[in-house]
Short mmCIF file of C-alpha atoms and ligand atoms in Angstrom, two decimals:
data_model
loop_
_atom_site.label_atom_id
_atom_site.label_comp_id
_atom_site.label_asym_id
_atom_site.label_seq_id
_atom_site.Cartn_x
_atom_site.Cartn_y
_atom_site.Cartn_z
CA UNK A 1 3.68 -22.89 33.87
CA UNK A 2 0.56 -20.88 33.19
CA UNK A 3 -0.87 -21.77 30.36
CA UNK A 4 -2.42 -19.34 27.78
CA UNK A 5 -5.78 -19.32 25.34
CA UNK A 6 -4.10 -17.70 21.87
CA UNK A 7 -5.56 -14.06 23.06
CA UNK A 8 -4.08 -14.08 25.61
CA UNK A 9 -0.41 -14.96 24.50
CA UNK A 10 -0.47 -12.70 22.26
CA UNK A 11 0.95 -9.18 23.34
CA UNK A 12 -2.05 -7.00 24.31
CA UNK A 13 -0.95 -3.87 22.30
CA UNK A 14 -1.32 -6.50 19.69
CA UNK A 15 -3.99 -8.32 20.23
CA UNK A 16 -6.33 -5.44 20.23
CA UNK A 17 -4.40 -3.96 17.25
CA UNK A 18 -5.81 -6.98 15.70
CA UNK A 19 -9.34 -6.55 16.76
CA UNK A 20 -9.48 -3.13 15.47
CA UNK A 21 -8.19 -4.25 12.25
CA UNK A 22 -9.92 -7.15 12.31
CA UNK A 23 -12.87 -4.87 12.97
CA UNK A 24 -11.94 -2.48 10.04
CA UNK A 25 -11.28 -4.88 7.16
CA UNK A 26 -12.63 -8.68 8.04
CA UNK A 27 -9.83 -11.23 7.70
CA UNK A 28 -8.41 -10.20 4.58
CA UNK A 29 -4.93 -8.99 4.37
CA UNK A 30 -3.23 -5.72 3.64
CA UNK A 31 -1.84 -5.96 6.85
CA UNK A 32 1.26 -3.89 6.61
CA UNK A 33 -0.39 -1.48 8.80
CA UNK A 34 -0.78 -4.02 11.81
CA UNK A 35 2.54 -5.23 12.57
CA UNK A 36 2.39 -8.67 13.80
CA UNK A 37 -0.34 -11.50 13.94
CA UNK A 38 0.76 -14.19 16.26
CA UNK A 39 -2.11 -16.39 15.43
CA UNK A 40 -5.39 -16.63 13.18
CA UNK A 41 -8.93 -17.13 14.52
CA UNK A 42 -8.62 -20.80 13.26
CA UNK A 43 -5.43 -21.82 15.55
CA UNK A 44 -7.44 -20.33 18.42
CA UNK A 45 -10.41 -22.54 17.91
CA UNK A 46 -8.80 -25.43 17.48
CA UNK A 47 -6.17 -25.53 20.00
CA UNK A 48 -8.07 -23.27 23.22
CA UNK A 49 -5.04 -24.30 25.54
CA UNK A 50 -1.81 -23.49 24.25
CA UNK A 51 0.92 -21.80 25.98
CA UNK A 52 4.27 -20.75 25.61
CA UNK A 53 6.57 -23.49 25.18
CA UNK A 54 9.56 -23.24 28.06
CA UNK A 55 13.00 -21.55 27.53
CA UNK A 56 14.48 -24.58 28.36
CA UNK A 57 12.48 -27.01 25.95
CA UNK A 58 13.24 -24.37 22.98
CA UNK A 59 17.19 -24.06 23.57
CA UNK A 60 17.78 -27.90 24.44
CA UNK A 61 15.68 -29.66 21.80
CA UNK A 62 16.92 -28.63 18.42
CA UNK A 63 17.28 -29.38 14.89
CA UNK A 64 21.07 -27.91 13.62
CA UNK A 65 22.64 -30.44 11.78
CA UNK A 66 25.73 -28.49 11.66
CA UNK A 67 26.50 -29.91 15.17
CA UNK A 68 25.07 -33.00 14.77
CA UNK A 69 22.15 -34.65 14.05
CA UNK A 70 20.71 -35.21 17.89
CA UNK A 71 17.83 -33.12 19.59
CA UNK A 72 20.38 -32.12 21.99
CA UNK A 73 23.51 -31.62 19.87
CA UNK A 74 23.27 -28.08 18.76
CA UNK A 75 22.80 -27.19 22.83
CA UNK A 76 26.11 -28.95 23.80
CA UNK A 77 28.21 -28.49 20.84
CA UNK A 78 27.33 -24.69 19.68
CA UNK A 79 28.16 -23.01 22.90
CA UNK A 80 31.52 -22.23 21.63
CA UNK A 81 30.82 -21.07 17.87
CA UNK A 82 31.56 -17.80 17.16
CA UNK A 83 28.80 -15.02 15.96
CA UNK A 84 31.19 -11.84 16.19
CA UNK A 85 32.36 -10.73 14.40
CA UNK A 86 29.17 -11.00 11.23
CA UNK A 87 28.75 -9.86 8.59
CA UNK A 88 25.78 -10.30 6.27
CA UNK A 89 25.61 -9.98 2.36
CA UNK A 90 22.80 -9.40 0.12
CA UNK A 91 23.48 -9.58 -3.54
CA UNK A 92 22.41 -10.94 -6.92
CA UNK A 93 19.35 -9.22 -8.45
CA UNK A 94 20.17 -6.18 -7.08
CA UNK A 95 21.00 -2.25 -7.92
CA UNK A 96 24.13 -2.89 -5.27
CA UNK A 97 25.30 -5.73 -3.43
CA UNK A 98 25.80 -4.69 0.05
CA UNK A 99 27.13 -6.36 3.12
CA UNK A 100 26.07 -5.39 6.84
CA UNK A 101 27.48 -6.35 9.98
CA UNK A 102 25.60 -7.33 12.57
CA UNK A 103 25.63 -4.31 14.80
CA UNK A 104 24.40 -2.54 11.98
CA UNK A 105 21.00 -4.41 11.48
CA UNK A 106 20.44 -5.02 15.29
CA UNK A 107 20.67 -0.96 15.23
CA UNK A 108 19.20 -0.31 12.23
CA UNK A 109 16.28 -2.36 12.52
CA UNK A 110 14.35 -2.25 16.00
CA UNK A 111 13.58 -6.06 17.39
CA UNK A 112 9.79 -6.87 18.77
CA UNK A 113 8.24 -9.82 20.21
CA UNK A 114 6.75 -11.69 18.62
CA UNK A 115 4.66 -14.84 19.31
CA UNK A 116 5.02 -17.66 17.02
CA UNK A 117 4.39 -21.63 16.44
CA UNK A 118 6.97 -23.42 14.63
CA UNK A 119 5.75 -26.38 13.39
CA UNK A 120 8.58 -29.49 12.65
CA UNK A 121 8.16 -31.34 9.67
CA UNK A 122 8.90 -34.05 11.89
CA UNK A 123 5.73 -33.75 13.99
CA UNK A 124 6.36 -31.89 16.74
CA UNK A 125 5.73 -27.62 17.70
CA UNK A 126 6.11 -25.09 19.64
CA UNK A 127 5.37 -21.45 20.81
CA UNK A 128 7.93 -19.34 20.53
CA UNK A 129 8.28 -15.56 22.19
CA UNK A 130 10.64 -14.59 19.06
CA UNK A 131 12.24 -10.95 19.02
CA UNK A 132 12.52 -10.08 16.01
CA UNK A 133 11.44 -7.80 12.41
CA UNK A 134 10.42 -8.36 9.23
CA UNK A 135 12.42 -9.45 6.19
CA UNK A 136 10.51 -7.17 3.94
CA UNK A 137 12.13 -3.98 6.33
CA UNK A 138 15.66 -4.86 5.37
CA UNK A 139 15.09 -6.00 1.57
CA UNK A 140 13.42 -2.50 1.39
CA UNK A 141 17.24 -1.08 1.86
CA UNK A 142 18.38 -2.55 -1.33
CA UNK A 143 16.97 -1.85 -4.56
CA UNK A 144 16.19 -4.71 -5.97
CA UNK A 145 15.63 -5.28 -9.84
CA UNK A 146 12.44 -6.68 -11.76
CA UNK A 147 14.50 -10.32 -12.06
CA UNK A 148 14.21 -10.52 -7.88
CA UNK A 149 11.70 -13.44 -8.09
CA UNK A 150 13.22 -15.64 -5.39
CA UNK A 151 15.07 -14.87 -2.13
CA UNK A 152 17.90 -17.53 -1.64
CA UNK A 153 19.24 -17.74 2.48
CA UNK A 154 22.63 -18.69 3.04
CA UNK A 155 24.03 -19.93 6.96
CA UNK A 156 27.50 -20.15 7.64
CA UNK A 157 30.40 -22.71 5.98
CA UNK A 158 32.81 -23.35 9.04
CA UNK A 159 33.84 -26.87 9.66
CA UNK A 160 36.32 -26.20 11.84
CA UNK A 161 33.54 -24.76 14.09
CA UNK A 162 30.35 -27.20 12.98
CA UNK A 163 31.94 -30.48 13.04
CA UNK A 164 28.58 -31.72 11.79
CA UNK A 165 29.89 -30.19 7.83
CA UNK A 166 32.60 -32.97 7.89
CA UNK A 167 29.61 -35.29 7.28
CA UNK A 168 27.65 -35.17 3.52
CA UNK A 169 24.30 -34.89 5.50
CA UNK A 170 23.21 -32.05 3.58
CA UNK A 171 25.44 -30.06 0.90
CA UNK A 172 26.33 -27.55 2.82
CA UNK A 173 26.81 -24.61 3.25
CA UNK A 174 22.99 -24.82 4.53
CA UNK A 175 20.53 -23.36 1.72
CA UNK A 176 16.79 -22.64 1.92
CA UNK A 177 14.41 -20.19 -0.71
CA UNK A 178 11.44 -18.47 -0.69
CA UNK A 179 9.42 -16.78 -3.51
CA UNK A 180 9.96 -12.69 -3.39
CA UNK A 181 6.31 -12.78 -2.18
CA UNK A 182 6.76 -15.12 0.74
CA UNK A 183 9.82 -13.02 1.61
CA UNK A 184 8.00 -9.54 1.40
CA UNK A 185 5.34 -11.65 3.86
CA UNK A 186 5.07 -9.52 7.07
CA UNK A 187 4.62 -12.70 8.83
CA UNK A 188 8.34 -13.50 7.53
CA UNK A 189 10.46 -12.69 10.42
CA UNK A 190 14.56 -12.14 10.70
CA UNK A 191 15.03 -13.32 14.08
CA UNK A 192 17.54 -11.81 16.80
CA UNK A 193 16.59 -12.43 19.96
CA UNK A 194 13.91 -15.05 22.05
CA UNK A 195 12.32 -14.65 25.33
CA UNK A 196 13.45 -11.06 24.96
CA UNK A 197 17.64 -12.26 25.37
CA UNK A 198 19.88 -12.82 22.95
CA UNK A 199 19.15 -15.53 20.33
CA UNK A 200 21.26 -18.96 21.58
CA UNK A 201 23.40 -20.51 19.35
CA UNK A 202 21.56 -23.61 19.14
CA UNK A 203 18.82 -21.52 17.75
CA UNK A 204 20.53 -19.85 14.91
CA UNK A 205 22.65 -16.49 16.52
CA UNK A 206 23.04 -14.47 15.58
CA UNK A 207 20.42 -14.17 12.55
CA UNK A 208 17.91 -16.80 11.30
CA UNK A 209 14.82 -16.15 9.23
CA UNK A 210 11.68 -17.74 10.42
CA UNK A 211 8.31 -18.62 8.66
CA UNK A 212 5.65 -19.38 10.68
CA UNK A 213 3.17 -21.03 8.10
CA UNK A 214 5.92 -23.16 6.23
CA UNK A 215 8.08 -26.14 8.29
CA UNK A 216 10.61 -25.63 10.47
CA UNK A 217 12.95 -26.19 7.83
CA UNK A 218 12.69 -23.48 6.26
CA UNK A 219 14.27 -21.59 8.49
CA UNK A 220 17.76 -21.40 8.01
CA UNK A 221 19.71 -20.04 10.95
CA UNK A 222 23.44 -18.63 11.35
CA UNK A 223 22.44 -16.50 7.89
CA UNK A 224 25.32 -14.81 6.45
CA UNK A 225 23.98 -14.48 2.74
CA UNK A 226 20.63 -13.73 1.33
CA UNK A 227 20.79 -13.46 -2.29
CA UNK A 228 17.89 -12.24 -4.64
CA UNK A 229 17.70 -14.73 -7.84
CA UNK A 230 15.39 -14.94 -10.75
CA UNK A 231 15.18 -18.62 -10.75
CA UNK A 232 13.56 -21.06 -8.18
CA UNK A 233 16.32 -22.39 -5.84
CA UNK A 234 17.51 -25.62 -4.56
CA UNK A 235 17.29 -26.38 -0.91
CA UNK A 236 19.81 -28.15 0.94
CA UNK A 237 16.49 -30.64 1.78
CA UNK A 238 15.47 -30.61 -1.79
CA UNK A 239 18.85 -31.64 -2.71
CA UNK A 240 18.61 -34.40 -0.27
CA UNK A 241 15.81 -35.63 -1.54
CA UNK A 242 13.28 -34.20 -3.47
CA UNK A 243 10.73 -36.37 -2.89
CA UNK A 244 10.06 -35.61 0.16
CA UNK A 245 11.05 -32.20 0.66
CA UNK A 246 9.44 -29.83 -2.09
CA UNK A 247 10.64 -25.88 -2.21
CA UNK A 248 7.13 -24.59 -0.87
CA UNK A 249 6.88 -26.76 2.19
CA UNK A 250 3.77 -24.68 3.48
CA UNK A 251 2.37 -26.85 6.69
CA UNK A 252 -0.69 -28.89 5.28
CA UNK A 253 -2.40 -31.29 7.40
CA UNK A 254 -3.31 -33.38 3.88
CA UNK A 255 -0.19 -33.71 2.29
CA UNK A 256 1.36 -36.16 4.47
CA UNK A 257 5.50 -36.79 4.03
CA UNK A 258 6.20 -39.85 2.32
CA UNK A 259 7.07 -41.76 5.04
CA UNK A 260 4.57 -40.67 7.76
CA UNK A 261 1.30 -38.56 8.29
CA UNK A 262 1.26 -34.53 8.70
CA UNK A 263 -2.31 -34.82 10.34
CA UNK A 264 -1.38 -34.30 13.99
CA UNK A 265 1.55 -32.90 15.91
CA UNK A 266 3.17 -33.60 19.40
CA UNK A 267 3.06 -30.15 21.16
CA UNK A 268 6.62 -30.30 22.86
CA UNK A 269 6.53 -29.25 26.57
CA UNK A 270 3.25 -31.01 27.36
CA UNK A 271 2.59 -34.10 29.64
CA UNK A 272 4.21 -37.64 27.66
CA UNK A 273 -0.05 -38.99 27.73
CA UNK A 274 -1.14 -36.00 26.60
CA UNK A 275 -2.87 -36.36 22.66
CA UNK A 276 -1.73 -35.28 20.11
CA UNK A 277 -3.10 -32.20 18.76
CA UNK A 278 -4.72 -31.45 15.08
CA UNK A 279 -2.24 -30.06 12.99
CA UNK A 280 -4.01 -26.71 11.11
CA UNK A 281 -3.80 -25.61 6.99
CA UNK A 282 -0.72 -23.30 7.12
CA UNK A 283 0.18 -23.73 10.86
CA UNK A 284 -3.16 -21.72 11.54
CA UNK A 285 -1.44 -19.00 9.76
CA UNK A 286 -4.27 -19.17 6.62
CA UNK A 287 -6.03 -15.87 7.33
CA UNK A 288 -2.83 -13.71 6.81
CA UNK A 289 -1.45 -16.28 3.94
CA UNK A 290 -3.40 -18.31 2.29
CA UNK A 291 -4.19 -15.66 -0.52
CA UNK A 292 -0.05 -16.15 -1.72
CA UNK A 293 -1.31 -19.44 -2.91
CA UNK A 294 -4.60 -19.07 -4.24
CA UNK A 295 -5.10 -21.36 -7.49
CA UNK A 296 -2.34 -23.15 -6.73
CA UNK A 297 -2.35 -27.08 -6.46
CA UNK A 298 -0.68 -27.36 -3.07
CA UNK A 299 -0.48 -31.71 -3.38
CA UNK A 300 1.68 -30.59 -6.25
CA UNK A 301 3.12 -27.92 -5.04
CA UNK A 302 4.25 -28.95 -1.78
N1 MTE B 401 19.25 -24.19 9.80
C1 MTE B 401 20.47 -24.73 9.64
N2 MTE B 401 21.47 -23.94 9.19
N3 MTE B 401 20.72 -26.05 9.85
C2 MTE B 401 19.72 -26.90 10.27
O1 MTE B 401 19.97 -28.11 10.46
N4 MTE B 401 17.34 -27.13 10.89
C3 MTE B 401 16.00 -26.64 10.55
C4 MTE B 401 15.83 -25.15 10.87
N5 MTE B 401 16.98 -24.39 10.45
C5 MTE B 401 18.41 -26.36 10.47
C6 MTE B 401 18.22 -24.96 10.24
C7 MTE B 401 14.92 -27.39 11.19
S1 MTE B 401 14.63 -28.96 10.60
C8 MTE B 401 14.12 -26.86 12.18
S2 MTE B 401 12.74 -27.70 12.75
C9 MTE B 401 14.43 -25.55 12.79
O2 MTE B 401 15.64 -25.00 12.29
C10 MTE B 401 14.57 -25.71 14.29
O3 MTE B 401 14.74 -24.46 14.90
P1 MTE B 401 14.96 -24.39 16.48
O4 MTE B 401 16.07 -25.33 16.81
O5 MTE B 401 15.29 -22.96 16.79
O6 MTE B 401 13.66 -24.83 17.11
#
């Protein structure tokens, strides 16, 4: 496969979106206006020869725990679970709870592409072509009220579908969180769709949130409730085991996990020999986020 410098991965509508605003306003945020930023000017001088990672690496090698615990699990034991029909709730701090199906938000909220490297807590990445919109686009449907301080996602309770729920791995139903200002992030994407298809099962169909700058965990797929809360909540992985999985889990090369180093990453896709790359403050995503954090002590706060 070809493989692609940052710029040029990057759609080119984008990209030169991004010079111009780039141009405008330096590297600052207030990017609202812009759309989508696969990558910072870091990630592109660190890592000059990345490239998409293959269709088949991203829907074969997954984590989904709901189908077992394997890399290749979720691709043989999903193909069967149902995603229609889906409905979707969002409630708690809100004016009105509401539920959507899933027609409605694949027609009420146009899908683009967008670019993005999802880093594994585990050590390994990859590029994604996502399709996809941001969170902020549907939460701006619902009115939410002043004690909206944390976003709680939801995925789907169904044992008799995810044979992997018959197992205490994880309290499930799935849970992840995100503070209202991650979540209003326009980095922080709903995800429908990759390599411009339909989103597999094995990656999360027919909804899954993703956050680029924050470990793959964090992205819960199969979402069927995203409720608005006032206090912090508990992840299925901080559950688990709360020393080693902390509710901001932004990607940060210095805080290593417990039991092994965050430093470098294994790009998935590449040749078995090939090094190991630097892993980058944020996932390389610290131009567009780092300001969400500022003051913040992020070896305590991880
Ligand atoms: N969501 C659910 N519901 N269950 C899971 O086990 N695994 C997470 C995340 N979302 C997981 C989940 C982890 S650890 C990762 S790295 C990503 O999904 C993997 O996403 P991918 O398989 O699409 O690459």
């Amino acid at each position: 496969m070809k493989k692609f410098k940052y710029s040029e991965i990057t759609p080119e509508k984008i990209y030169k979106d991004r010079r111009s605003f780039v141009k405008q306003i330096g590297y600052g945020l207030g990017t609202l206006s812009l759309g989508i930023m696969p990558f910072s000017k870091n990630a592109n001088a660190a890592n000059e020869e990345n490239k998409i990672t293959s269709y088949k690496d991203i829907t074969t090698y997954n984590n989904y725990y709901e189908f077992g615990t394997g890399k290749s699990d979720p691709y043989i034991r999903s193909q069967n679970f149902k995603t229609n029909p889906w409905n979707i709730r969002i409630e708690g701090e809100v004016d009105k709870p509401i539920e959507l199906s899933i027609e409605e938000i694949l027609s009420s909220f146009p899908s683009e592409e967008r670019i993005l490297k999802l880093r594994c807590v585990e050590g390994w990445s990859m590029i994604i072509p996502w399709m996809g919109f941001s969170l902020s686009n549907l939460l701006s449907k619902v009115k939410l009220n002043s004690k909206a301080k944390f976003v709680e996602f939801e995925s789907i309770y169904s044992p008799d579908q995810m044979s992997g729920q018959k197992y205490p791995v994880l309290n499930w139903p799935y849970k992840e969180g995100l503070r209202i200002d991650e979540a209003m992030h326009p980095l922080t994407t709903l995800v429908t769709g990759l390599y411009n298809k339909k989103l597999p099962n094995q990656n999360g169909a027919p909804l899954r949130i993703f956050i680029p700058w924050k470990y793959g965990f964090k992205s819960a797929k199969a979402i069927v409730k995203i409720k608005l809360v006032e206090k912090m909540p508990t992840s299925s992985w901080m559950w688990a085991s709360p020393r080693e999985y902390g509710f901001y889990s932004n990607v940060n090369p210095n805080v290593n996990h417990p039991r092994w180093s965050q430093a470098t990453e294994r790009v998935i896709g590449n040749d078995i020999w090939a090094p190991r790359v630097k892993t980058l403050m944020f996932n390389g995503y610290g131009d567009e986020v780092a300001n969400l954090y500022s003051g913040m002590d992020l070896k305590k706060y991880f």
